[in-house]
Tab-separated table of C-alpha atoms and ligand atoms in Angstrom:
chain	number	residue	atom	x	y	z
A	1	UNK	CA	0.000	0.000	0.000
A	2	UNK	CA	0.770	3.163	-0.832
A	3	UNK	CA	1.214	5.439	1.954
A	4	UNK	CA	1.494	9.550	1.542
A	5	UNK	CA	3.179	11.132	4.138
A	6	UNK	CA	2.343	14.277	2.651
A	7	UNK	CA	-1.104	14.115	4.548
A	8	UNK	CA	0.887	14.303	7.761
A	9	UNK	CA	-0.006	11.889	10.186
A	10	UNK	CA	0.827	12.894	13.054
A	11	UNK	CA	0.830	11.000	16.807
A	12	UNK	CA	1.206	12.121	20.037
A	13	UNK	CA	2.105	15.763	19.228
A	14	UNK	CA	2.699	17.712	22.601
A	15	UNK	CA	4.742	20.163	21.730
A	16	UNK	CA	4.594	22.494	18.040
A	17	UNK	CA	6.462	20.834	15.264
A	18	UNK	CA	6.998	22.520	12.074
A	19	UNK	CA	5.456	20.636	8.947
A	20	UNK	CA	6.443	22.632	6.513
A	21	UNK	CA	8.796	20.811	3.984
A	22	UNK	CA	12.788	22.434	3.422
A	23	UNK	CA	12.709	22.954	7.403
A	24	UNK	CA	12.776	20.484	10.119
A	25	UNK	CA	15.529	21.959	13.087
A	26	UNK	CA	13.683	22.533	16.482
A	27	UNK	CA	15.433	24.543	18.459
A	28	UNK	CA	17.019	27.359	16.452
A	29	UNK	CA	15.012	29.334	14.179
A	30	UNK	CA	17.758	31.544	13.721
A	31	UNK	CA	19.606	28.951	11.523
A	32	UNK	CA	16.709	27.219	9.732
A	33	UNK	CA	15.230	28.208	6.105
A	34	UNK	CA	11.629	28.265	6.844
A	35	UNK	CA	8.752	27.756	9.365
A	36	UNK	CA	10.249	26.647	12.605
A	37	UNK	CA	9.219	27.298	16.176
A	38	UNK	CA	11.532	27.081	18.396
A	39	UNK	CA	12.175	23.967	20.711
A	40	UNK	CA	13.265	25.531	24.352
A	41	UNK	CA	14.778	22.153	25.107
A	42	UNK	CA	16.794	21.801	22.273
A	43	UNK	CA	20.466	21.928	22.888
A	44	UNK	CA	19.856	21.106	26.821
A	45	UNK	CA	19.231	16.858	25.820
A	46	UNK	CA	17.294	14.598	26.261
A	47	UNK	CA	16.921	14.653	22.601
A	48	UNK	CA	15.736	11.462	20.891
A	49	UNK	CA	15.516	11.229	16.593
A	50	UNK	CA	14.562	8.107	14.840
A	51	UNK	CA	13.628	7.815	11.259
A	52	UNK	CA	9.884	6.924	10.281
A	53	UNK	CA	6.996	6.365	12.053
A	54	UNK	CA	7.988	3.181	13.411
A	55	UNK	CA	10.373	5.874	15.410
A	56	UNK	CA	7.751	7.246	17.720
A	57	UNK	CA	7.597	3.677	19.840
A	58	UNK	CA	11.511	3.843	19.623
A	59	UNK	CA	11.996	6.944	20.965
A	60	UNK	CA	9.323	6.345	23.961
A	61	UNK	CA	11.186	3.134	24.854
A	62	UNK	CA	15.215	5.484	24.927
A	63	UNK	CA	13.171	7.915	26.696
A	64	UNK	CA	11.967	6.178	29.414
A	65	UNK	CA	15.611	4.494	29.695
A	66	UNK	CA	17.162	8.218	30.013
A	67	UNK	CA	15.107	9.385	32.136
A	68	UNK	CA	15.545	6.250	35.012
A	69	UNK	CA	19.224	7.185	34.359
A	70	UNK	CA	20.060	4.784	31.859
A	71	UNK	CA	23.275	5.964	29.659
A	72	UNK	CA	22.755	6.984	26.298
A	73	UNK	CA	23.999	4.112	24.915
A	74	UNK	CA	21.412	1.792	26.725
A	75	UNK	CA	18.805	4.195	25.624
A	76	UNK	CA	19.681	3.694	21.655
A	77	UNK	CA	19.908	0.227	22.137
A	78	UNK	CA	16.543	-0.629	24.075
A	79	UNK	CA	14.831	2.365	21.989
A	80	UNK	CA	14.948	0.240	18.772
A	81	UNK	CA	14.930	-3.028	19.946
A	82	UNK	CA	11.287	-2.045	20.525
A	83	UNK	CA	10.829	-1.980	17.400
A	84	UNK	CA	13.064	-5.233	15.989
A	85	UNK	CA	10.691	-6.985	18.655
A	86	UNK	CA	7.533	-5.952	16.956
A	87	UNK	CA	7.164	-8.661	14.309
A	88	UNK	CA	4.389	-6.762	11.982
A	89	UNK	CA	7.350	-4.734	11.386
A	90	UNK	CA	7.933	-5.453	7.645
A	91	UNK	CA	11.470	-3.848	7.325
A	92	UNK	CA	13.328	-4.540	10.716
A	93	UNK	CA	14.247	-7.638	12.645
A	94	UNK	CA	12.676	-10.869	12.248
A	95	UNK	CA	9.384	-9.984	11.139
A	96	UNK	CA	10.819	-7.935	8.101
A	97	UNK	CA	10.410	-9.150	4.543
A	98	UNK	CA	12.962	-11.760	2.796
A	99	UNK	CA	16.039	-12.042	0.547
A	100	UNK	CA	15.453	-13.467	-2.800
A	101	UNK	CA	16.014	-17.172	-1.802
A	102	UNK	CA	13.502	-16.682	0.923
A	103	UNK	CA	15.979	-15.885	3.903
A	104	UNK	CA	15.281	-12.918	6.501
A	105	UNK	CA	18.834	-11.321	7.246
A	106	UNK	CA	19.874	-8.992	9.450
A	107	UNK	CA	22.010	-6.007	9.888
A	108	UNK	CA	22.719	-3.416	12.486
A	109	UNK	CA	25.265	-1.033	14.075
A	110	UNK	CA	25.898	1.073	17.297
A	111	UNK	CA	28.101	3.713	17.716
A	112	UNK	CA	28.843	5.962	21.159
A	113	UNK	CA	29.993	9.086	22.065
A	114	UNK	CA	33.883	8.312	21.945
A	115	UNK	CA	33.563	6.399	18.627
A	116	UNK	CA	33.333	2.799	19.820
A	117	UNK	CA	31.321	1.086	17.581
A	118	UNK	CA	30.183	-2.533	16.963
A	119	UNK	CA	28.105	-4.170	14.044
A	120	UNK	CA	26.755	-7.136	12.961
A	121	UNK	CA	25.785	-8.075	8.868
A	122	UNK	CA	23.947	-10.883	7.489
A	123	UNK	CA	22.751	-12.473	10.349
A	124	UNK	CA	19.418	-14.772	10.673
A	125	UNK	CA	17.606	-16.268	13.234
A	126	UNK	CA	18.265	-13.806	16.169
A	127	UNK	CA	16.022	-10.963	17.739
A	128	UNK	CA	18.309	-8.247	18.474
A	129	UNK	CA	21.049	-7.968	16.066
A	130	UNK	CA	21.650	-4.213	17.779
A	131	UNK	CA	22.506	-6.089	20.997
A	132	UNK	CA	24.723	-8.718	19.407
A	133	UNK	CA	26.276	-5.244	17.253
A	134	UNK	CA	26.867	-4.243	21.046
A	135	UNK	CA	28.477	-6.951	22.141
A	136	UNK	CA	30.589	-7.157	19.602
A	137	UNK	CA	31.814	-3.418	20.639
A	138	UNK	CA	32.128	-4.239	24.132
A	139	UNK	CA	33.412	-7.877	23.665
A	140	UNK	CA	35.944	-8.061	20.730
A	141	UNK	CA	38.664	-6.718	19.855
A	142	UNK	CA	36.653	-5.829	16.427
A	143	UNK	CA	33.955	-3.934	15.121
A	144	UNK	CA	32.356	-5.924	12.571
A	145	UNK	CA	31.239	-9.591	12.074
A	146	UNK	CA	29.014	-10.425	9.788
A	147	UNK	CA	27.238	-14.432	8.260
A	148	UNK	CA	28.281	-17.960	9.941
A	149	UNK	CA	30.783	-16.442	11.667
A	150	UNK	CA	28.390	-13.681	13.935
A	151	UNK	CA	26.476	-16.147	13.943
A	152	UNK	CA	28.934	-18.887	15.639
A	153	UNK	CA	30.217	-15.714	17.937
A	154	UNK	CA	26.813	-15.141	19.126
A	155	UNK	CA	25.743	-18.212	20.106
A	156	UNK	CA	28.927	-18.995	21.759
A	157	UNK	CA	28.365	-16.078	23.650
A	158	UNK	CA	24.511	-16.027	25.291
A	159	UNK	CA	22.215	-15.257	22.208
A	160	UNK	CA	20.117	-17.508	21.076
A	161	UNK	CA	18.065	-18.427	17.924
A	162	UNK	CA	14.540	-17.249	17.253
A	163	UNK	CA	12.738	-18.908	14.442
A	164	UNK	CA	9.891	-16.530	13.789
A	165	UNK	CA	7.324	-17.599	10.617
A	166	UNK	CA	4.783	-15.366	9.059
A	167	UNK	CA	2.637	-17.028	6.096
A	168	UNK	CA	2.020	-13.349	4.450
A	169	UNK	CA	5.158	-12.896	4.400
A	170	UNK	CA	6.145	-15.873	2.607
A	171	UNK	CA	3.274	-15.325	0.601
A	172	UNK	CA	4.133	-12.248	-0.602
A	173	UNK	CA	7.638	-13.587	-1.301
A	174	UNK	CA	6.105	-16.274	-3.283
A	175	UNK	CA	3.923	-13.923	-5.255
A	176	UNK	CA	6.668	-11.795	-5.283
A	177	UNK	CA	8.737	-14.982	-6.643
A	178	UNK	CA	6.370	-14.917	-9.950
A	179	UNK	CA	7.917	-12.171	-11.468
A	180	UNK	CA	11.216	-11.699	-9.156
A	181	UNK	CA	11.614	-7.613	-10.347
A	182	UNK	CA	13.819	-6.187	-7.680
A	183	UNK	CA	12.343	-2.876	-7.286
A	184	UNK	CA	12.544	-1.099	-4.285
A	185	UNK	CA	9.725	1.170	-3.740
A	186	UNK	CA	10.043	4.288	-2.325
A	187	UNK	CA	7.870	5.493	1.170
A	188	UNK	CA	6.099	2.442	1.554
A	189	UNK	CA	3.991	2.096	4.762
A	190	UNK	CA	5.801	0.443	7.579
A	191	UNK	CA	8.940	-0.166	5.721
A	192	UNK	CA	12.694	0.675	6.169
A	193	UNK	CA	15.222	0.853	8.193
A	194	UNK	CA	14.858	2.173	11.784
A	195	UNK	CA	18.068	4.743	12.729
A	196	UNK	CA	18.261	6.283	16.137
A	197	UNK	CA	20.085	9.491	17.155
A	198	UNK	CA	19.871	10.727	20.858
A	199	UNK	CA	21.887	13.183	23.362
A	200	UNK	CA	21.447	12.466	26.834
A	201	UNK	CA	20.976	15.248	29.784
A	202	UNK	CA	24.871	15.755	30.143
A	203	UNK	CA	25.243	16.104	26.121
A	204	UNK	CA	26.765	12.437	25.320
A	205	UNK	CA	25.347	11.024	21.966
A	206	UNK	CA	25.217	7.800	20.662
A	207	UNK	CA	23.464	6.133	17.566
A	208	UNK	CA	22.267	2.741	16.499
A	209	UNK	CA	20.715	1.421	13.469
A	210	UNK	CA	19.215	-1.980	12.733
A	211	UNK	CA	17.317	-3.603	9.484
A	212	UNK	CA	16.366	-6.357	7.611
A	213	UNK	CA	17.939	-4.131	4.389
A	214	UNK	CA	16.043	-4.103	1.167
A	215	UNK	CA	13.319	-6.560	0.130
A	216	UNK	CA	13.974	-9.317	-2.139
A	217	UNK	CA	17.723	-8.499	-2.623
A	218	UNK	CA	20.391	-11.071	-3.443
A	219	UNK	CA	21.402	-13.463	-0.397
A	220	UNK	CA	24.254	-12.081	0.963
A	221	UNK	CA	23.406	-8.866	0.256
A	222	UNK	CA	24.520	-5.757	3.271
A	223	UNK	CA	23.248	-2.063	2.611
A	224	UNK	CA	24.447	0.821	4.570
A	225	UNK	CA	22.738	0.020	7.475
A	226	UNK	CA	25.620	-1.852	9.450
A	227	UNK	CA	28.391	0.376	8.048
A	228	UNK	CA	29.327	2.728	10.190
A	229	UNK	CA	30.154	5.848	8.332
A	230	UNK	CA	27.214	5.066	5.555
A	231	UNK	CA	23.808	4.308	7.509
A	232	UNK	CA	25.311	5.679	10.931
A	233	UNK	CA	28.363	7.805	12.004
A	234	UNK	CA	28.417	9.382	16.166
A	235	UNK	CA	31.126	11.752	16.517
A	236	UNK	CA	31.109	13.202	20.197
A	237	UNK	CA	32.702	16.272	19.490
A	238	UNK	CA	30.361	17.349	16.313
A	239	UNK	CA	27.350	15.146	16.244
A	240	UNK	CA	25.468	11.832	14.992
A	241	UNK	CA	24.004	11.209	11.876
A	242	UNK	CA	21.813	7.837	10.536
A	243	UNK	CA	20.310	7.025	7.156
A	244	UNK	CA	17.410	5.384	5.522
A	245	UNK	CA	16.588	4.117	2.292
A	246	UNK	CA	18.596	2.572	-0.811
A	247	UNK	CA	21.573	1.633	1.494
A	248	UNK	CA	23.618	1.510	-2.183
A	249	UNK	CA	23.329	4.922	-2.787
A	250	UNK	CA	24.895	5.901	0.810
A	251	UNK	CA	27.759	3.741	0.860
A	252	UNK	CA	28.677	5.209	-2.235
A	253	UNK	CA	29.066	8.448	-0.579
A	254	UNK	CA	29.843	7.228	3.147
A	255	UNK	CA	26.749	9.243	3.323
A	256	UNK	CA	26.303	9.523	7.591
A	257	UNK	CA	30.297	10.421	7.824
A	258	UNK	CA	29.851	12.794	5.066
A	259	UNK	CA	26.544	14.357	7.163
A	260	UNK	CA	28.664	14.628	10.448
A	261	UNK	CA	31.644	16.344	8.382
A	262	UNK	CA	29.936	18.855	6.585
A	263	UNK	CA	28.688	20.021	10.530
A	264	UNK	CA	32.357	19.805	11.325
A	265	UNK	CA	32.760	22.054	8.781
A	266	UNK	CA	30.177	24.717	10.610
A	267	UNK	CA	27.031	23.916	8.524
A	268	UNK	CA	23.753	23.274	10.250
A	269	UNK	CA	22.496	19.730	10.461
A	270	UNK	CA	19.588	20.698	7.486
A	271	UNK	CA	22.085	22.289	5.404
A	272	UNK	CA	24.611	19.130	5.996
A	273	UNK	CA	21.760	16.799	5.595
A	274	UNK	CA	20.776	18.630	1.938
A	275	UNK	CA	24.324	18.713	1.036
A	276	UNK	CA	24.768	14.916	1.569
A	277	UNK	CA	21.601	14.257	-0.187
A	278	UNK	CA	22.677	16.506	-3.059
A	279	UNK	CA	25.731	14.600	-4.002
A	280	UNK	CA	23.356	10.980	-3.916
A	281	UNK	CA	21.356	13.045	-5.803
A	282	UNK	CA	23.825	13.403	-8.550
A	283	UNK	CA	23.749	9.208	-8.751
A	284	UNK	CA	19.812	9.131	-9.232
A	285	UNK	CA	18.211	9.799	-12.798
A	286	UNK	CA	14.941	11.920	-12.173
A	287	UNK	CA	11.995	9.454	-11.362
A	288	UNK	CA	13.913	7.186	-10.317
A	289	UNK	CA	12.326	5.544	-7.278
A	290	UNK	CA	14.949	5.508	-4.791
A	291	UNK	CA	14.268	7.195	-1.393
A	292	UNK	CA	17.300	8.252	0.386
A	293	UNK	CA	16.801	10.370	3.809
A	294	UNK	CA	19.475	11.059	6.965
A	295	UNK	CA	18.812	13.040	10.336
A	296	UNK	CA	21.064	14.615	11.636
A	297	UNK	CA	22.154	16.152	15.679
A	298	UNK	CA	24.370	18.368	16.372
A	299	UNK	CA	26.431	18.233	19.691
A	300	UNK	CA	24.538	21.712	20.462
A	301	UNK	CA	21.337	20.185	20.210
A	302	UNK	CA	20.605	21.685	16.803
A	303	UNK	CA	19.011	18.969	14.481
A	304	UNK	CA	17.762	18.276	11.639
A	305	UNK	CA	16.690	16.048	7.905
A	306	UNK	CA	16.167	15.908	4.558
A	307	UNK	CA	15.727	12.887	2.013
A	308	UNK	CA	15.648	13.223	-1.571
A	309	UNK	CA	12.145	12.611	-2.268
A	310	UNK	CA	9.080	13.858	-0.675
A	311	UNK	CA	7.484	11.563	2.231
A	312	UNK	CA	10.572	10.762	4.323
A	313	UNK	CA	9.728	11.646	8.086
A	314	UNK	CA	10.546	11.279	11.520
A	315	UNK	CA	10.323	10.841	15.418
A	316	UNK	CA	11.420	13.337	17.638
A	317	UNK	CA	11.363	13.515	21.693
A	318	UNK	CA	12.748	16.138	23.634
A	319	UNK	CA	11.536	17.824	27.008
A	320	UNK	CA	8.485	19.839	25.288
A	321	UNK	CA	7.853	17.986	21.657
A	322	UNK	CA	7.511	14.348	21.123
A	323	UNK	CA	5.805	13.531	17.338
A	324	UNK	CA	6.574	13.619	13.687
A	325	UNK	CA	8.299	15.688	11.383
A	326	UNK	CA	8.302	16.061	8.014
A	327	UNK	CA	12.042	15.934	6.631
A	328	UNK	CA	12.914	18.687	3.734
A	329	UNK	CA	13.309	16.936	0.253
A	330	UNK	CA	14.702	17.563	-2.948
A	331	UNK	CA	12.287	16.279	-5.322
A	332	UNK	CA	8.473	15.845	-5.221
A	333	UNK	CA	7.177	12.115	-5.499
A	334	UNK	CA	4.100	11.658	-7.716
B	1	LIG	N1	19.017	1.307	4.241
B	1	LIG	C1	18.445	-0.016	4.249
B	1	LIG	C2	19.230	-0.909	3.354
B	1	LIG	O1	19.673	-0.480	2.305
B	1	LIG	C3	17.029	-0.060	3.827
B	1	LIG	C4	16.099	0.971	4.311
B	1	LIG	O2	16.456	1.917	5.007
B	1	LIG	O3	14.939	0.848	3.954
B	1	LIG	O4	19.356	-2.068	3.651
């Protein structure tokens, strides 16, 4: 189904969120390019940002996790765990739709404040791929493991399988089998990757992604999603960025790092989100169905996102707002 986020859906607004597209920092209306009200929390922290709608349970779970104290790396992890737990979840965790040959694989990455990061690539059978992606960052000596051999790692150390079967799913994969056109499809309800960003009270950010990637792709296949640098990149000192959407087109341009550097550089997180997308941008013929979108905090509590085409939104949480926001694009979708 076709969903248009263009009509705004909104949940659980409590504080004023500007819809307008080309604008989506909170906090400083000084820096943004159109209608923004200003966020009096922003740049104090809490401050949780997660990409889609599937964000909004996310960011309730990291929120209740900083405020009993938790650390900001607890609260990425827990926040979308939520969401790899919640098996009508088409594009994350177990419940998200196959590979080609009919295999659900994972992928997902965490990164903290001081750079650590851990991630885990085409892995099946297990819940939380973003804890295993933590315990690989807190366990090993290494940052990455990916097939048999994550696999091996984790269950030699605590996790263990889940074998979770949906018949629509493998329905659809077997209707989808008929004609076997890999097409991803931009904005589709309840799909992609989920892609946390938060600061805690005391200003320490962290990030974590975590996905079952792109529909129907080739076995074996890894997007952006567990790269750090591509679909996530935390830099303490400058800020966090995370990415959703044709995970091709960002590890092409080490699209997150890029996000994070252009702030480096002194440009807002909008204007560093718009310049990452711009250079994708430059990969994509017009009409071409591939969504790209990052957000984007800055270690001042500035944030912001854009995507490349229209309908690309998502979840922020901070003391006095808490819904979602439509991201600036580049291109209208039909
Ligand atoms: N970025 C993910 C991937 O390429 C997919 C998504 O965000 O929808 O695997």
């Amino acid at each position: 189904m076709h969903y248009d986020r263009r009509k705004f859906i909104r949940t659980g607004l409590v504080g004023t969120v500007a819809m307008a597209s080309g604008c989506n920092s909170i906090g400083d209306p000084e820096e943004s390019t159109g209608k923004i009200t200003g966020d009096p929390s922003a740049g104090k922290g809490p401050i949780v940002l997660s990409t889609w709608k599937h964000g909004l349970m996310a960011n309730a779970k990291a929120w209740q996790v900083l405020k009993a104290n938790g650390t900001v790396l607890d609260a990425v992890e827990q926040g979308v765990s939520v969401v790899e737990s919640d098996f009508s979840n088409r594009s994350v965790g177990l419940g998200g739709r196959p590979d080609r040959d009919g295999f659900v694989t994972l992928d997902a990455c965490i990164q903290d404040h001081g750079g650590r990061a851990g991630a885990v690539a085409f892995i099946q059978r297990f819940e939380h791929p973003i804890s295993l992606a933590r315990a690989i960052m807190e366990r090993t000596p290494h940052v990455m493991l990916v097939g048999k051999g994550a696999e091996q790692w984790a269950l030699e150390n605590g996790f263990v399988h889940r074998d979770v079967d949906i018949p629509e799913v493998r329905q659809e994969w077997q209707d989808w089998l008929k004609t076997s056109t890999y097409k991803p499809i931009a904005n589709i309800e309840n799909h992609d990757t989920i892609g946390m960003i938060a600061m805690d009270a005391n200003g320490q950010l962290a990030g974590s992604c975590t996905t079952s990637g792109m529909a129907y792709k080739i076995h074996g296949r890894v997007g952006d999603s567990p790269i750090i640098g591509a679909g996530l990149f935390v830099d303490g000192e400058v800020g966090a960025a995370c990415a959703t959407g044709v995970g091709e087109l960002m590890i092409r341009t080490a699209g997150s790092h890029t996000v994070v550097e252009l702030m480096r550089q002194g440009r807002t997180p909008d204007e560093a989100c718009q310049e990452a997308i711009r250079r994708i941008a430059k990969h994509v013929p017009a009409k071409e169905d591939m969504q790209v979108g990052f957000i984007a905090l800055r270690a001042d509590g500035l944030y912001g996102a854009r995507s490349l085409y229209s309908g690309f939104d998502y979840a922020a949480k901070t003391n006095s707002v808490e819904g979602l926001v439509d991201a600036g694009y580049d291109r209208e979708r039909d």
